[in-house]
PDB file of C-alpha atoms in Angstrom:
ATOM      1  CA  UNK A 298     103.377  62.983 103.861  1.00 55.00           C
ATOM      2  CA  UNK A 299     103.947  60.273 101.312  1.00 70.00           C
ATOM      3  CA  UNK A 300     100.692  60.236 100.213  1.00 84.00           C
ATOM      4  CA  UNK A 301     101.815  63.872  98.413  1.00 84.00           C
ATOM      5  CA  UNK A 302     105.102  62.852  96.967  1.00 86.00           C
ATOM      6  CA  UNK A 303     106.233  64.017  94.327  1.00 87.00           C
ATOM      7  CA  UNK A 304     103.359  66.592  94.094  1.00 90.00           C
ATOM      8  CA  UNK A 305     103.928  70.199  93.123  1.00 90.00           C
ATOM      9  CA  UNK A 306     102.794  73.150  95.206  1.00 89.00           C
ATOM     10  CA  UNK A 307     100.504  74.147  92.596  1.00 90.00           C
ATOM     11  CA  UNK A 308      99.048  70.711  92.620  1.00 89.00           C
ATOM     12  CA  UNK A 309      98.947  70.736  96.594  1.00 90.00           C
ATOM     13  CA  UNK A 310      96.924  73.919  96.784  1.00 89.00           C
ATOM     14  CA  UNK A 311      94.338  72.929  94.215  1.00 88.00           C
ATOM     15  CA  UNK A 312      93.898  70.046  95.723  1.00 89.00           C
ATOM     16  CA  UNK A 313      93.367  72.068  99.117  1.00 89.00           C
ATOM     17  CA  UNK A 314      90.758  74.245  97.179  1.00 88.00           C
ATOM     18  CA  UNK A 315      88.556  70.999  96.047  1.00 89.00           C
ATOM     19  CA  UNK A 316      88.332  69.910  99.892  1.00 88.00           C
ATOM     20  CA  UNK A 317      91.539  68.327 101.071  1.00 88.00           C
ATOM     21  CA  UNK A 318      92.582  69.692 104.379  1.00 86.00           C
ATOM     22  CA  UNK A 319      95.982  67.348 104.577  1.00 90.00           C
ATOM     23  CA  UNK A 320      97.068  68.930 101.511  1.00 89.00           C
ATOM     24  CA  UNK A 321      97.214  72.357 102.911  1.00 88.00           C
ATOM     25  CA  UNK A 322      99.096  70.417 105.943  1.00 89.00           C
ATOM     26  CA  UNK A 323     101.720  69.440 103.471  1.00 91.00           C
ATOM     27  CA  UNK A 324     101.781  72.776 101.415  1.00 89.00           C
ATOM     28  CA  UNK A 325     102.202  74.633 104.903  1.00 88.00           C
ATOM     29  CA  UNK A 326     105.290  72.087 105.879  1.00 90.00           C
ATOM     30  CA  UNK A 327     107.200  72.357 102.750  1.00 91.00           C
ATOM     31  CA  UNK A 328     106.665  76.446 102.727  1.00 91.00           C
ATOM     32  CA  UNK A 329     106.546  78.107 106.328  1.00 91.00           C
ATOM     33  CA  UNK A 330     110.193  78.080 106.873  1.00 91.00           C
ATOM     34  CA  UNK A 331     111.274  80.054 103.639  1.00 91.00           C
ATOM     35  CA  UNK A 332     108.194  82.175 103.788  1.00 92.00           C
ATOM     36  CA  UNK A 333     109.123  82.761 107.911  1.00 93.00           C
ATOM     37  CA  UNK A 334     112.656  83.506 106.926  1.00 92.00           C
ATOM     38  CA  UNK A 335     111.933  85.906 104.246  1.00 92.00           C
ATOM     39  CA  UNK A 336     109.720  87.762 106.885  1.00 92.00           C
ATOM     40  CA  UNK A 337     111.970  87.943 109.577  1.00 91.00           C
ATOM     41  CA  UNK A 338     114.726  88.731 107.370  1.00 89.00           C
ATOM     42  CA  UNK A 339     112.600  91.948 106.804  1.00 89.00           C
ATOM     43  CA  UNK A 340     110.913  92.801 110.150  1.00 90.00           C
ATOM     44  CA  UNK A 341     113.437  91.804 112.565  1.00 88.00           C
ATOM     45  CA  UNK A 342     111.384  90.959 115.262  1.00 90.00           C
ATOM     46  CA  UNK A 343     110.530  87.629 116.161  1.00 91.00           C
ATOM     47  CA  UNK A 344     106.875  88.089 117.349  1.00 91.00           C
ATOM     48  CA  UNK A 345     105.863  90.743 114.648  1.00 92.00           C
ATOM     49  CA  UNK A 346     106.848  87.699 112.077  1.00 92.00           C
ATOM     50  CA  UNK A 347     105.066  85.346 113.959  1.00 92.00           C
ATOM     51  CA  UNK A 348     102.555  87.509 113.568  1.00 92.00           C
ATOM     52  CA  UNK A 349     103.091  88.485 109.496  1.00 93.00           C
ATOM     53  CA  UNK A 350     103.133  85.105 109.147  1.00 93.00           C
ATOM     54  CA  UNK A 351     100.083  83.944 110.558  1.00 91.00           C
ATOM     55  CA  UNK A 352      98.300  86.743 108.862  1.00 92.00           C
ATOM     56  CA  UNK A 353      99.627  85.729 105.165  1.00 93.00           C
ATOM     57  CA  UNK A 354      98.703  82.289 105.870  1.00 89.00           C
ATOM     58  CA  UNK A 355      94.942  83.647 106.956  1.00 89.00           C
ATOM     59  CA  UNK A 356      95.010  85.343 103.465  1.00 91.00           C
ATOM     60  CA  UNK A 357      96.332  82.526 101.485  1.00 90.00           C
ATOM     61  CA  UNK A 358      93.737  80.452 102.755  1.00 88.00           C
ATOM     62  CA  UNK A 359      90.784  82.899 102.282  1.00 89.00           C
ATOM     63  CA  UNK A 360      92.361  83.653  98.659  1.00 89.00           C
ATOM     64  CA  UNK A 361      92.318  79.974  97.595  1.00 87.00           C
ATOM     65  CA  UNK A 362      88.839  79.657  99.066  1.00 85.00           C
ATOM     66  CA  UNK A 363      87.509  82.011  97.560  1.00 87.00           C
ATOM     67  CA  UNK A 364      89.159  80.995  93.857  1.00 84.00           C
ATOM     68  CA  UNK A 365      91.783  83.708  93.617  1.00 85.00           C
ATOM     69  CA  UNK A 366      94.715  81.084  92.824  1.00 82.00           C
ATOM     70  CA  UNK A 367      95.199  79.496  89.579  1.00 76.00           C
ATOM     71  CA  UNK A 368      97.958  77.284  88.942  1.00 73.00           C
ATOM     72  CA  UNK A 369     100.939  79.419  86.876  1.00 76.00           C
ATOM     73  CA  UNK A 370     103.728  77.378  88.424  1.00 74.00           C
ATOM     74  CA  UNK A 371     104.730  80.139  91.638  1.00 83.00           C
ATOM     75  CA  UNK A 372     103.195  79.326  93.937  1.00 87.00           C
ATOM     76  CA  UNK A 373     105.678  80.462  96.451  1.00 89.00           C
ATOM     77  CA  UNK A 374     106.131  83.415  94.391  1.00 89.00           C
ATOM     78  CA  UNK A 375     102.379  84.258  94.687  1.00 91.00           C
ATOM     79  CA  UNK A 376     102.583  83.987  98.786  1.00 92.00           C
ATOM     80  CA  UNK A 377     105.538  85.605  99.320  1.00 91.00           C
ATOM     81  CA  UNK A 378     103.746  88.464  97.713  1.00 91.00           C
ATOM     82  CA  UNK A 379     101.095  88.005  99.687  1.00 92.00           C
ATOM     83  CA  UNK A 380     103.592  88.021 102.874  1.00 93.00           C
ATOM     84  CA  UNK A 381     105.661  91.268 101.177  1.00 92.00           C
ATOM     85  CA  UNK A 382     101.709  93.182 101.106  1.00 90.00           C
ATOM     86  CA  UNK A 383     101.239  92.052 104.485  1.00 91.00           C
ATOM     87  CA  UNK A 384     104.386  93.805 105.641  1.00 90.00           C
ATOM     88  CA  UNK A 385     104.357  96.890 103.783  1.00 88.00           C
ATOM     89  CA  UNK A 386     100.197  97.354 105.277  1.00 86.00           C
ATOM     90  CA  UNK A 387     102.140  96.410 108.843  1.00 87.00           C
ATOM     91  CA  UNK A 388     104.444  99.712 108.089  1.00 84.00           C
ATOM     92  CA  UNK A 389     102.160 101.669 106.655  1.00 81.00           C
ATOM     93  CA  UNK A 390      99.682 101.615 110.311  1.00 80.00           C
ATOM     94  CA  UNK A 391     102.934 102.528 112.422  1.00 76.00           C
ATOM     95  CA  UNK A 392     102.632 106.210 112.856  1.00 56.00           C
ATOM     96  CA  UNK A 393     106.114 108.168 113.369  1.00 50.00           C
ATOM     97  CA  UNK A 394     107.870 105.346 112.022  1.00 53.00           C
ATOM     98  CA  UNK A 395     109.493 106.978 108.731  1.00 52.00           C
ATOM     99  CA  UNK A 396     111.316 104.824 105.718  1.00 49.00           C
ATOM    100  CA  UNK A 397     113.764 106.830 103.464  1.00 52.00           C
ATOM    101  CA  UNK A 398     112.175 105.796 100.292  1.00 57.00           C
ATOM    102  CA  UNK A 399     113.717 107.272  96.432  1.00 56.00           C
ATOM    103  CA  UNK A 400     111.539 110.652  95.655  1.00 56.00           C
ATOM    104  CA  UNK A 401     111.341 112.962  93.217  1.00 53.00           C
ATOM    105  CA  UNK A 402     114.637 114.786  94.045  1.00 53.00           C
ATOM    106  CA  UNK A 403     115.923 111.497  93.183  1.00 49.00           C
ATOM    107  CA  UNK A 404     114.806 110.927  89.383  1.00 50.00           C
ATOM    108  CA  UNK A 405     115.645 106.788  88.672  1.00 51.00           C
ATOM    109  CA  UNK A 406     114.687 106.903  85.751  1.00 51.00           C
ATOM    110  CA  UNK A 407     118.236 108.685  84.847  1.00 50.00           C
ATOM    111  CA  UNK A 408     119.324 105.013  86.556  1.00 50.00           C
ATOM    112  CA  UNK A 409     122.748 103.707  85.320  1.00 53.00           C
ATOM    113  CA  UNK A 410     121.390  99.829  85.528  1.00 52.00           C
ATOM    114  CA  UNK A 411     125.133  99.032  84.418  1.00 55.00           C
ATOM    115  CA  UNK A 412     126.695 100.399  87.522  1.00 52.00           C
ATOM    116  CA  UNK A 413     124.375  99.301  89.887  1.00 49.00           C
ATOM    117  CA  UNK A 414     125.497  95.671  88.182  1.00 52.00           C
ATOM    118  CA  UNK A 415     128.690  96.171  88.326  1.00 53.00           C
ATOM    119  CA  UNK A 416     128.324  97.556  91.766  1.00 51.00           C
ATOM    120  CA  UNK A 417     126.499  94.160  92.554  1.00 49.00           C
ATOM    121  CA  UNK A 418     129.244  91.953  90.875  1.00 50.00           C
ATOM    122  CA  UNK A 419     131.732  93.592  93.042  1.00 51.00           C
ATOM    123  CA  UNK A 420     129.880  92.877  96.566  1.00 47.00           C
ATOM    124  CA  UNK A 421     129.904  89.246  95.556  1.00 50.00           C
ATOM    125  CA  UNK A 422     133.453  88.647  96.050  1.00 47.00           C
ATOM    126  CA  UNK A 423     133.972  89.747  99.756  1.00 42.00           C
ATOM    127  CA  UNK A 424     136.020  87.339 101.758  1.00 46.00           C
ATOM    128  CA  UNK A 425     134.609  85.776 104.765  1.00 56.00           C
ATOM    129  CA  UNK A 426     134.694  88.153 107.445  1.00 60.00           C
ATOM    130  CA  UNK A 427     133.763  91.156 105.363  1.00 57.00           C
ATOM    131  CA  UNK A 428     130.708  88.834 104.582  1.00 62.00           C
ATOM    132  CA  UNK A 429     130.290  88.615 107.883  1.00 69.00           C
ATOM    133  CA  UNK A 430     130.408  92.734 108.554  1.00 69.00           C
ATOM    134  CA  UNK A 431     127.913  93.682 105.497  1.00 67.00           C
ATOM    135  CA  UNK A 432     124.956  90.833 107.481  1.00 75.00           C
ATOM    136  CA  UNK A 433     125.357  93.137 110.114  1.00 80.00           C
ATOM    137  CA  UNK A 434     125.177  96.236 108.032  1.00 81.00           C
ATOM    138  CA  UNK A 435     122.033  94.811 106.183  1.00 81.00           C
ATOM    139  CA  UNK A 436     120.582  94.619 109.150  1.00 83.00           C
ATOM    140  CA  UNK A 437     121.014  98.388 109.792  1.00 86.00           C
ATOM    141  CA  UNK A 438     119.342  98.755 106.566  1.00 88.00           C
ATOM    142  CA  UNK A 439     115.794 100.360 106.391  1.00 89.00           C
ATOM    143  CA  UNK A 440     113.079  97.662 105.451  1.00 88.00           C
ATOM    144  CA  UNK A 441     112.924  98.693 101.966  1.00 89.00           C
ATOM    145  CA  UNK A 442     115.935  98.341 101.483  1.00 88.00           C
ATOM    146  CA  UNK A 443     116.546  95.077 103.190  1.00 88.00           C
ATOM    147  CA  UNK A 444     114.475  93.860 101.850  1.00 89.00           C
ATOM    148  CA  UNK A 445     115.663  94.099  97.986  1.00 89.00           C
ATOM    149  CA  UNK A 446     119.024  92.757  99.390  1.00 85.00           C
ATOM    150  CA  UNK A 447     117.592  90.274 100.594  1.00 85.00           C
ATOM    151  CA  UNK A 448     115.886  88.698  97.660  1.00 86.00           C
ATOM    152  CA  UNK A 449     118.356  89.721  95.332  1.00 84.00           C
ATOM    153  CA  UNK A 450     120.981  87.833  97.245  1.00 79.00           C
ATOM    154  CA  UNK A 451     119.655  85.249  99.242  1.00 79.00           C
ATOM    155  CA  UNK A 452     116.394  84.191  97.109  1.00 83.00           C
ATOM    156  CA  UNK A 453     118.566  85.107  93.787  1.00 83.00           C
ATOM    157  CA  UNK A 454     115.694  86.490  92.006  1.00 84.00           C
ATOM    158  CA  UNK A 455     115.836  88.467  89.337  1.00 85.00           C
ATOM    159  CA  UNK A 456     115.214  92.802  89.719  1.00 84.00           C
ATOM    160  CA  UNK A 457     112.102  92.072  87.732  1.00 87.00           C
ATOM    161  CA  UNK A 458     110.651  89.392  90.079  1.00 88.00           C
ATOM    162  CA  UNK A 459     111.715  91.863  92.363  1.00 89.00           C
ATOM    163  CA  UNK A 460     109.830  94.718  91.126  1.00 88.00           C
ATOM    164  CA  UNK A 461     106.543  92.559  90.410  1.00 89.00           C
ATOM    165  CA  UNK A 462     107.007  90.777  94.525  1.00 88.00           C
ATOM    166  CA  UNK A 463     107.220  94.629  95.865  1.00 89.00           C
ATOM    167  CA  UNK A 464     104.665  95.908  93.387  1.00 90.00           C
ATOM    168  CA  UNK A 465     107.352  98.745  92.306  1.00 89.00           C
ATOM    169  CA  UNK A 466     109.084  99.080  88.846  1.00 88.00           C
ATOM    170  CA  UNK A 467     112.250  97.592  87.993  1.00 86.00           C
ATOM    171  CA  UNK A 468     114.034 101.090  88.578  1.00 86.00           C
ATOM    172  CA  UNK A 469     112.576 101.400  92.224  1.00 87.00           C
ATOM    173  CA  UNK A 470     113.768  97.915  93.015  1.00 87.00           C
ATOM    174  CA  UNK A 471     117.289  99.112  91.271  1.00 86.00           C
ATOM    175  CA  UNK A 472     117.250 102.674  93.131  1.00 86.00           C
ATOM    176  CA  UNK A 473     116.430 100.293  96.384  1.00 88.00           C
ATOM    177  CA  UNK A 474     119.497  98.389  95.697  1.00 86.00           C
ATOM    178  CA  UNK A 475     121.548 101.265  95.084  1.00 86.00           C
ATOM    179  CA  UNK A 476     120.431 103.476  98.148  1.00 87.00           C
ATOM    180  CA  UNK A 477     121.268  99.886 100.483  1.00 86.00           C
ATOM    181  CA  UNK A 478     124.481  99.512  98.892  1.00 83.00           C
ATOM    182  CA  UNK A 479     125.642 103.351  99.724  1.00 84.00           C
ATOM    183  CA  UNK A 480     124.424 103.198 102.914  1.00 84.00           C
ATOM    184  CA  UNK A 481     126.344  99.689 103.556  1.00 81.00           C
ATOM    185  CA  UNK A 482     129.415 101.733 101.874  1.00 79.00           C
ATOM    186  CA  UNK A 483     129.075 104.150 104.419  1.00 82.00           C
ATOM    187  CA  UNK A 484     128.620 101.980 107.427  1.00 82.00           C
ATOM    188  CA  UNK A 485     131.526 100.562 106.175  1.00 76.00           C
ATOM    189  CA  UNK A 486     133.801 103.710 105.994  1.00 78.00           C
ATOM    190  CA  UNK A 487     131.954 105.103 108.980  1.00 79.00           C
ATOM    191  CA  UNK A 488     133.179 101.619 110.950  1.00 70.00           C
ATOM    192  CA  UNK A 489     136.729 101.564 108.966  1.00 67.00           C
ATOM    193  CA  UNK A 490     135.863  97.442 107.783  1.00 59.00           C
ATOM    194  CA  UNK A 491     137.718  97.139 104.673  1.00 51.00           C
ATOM    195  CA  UNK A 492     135.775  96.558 101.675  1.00 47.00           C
ATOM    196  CA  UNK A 493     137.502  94.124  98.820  1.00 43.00           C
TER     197      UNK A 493
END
């Protein structure tokens, strides 16, 4: 809408919170597809995101009703937080459904964060069709996992955002990365695609 040029989301969703319905129109437009993609990129399945979605949009709305936002400048940062809760609660209520997560036989805090860089530095420069091979390896990936991928490469954000989005600490989100980028080692050994 024009009448919201220019406008921030910040700016959108206070205005939303003092009465004005169109705003949340606008704030909705400019954020369901990067909030949908981030969701599906995590679930894969269309119809559980559909329904992750709508249920993160139900709580943003109840949280800025009820005066829980404040304006610090992420505001897509503070629902795709929302949307990352709303999954995690979604995987907690399936029973039998198990996610290899780090424990204590797995002590991060002994965490080389230089080699998990330097392991990171070296998945950037893949050619093409190897690019094309570790997508399809991410999505073999379990949630967790995929997740930290996910916004670590596509949504470039930093392992601290990280940590704070997933409400984990920075060695979690590190041990996440690591564990995904073994497993996508192994898928790729398992498979014979040649890594660069």
């Amino acid at each position: 809408m024009k009448k919201f040029e220019g406008m921030t989301d910040e700016a959108l969703a206070l205005l939303y919170v003092k009465g004005d319905n169109s705003a949340f129109d606008e704030l909705l437009a400019r954020t369901q597809t990067k909030l949908f993609t981030y969701i599906m990129f995590v679930v894969h399945d269309h119809d559980l995101a559909d329904d992750i979605f709508q249920e993160t949009f139900v709580k943003v709305i109840t949280k800025l009703q009820e005066g829980q936002y404040t304006d610090s400048g992420k505001f897509m940062f503070w629902i795709t937080r929302i949307a990352h809760n709303a999954i995690m609660d979604w995987y907690r209520q399936q029973q039998g459904r198990h996610i290899m997560e780090p424990n204590s036989s797995n002590d991060l805090q002994n965490l080389n964060v230089s080699s998990v860089y330097d392991t990171f530095r070296e998945s950037e420069l893949v050619n093409e069709q190897v690019l094309h091979d570790v997508k399809r390896m991410m999505n073999a990936l379990p949630a967790t996992q995929r997740e930290v991928v996910y916004m670590r490469f596509y949504q470039q954000l930093s392992f601290k955002e990280i940590a704070e989005l997933t409400g984990v600490s920075i060695n979690t989100s590190l041990g996440r990365m690591r564990y995904a980028l073994m497993n996508m080692r192994r898928m790729a050994k398992d498979h014979q695609i040649e890594q660069s």
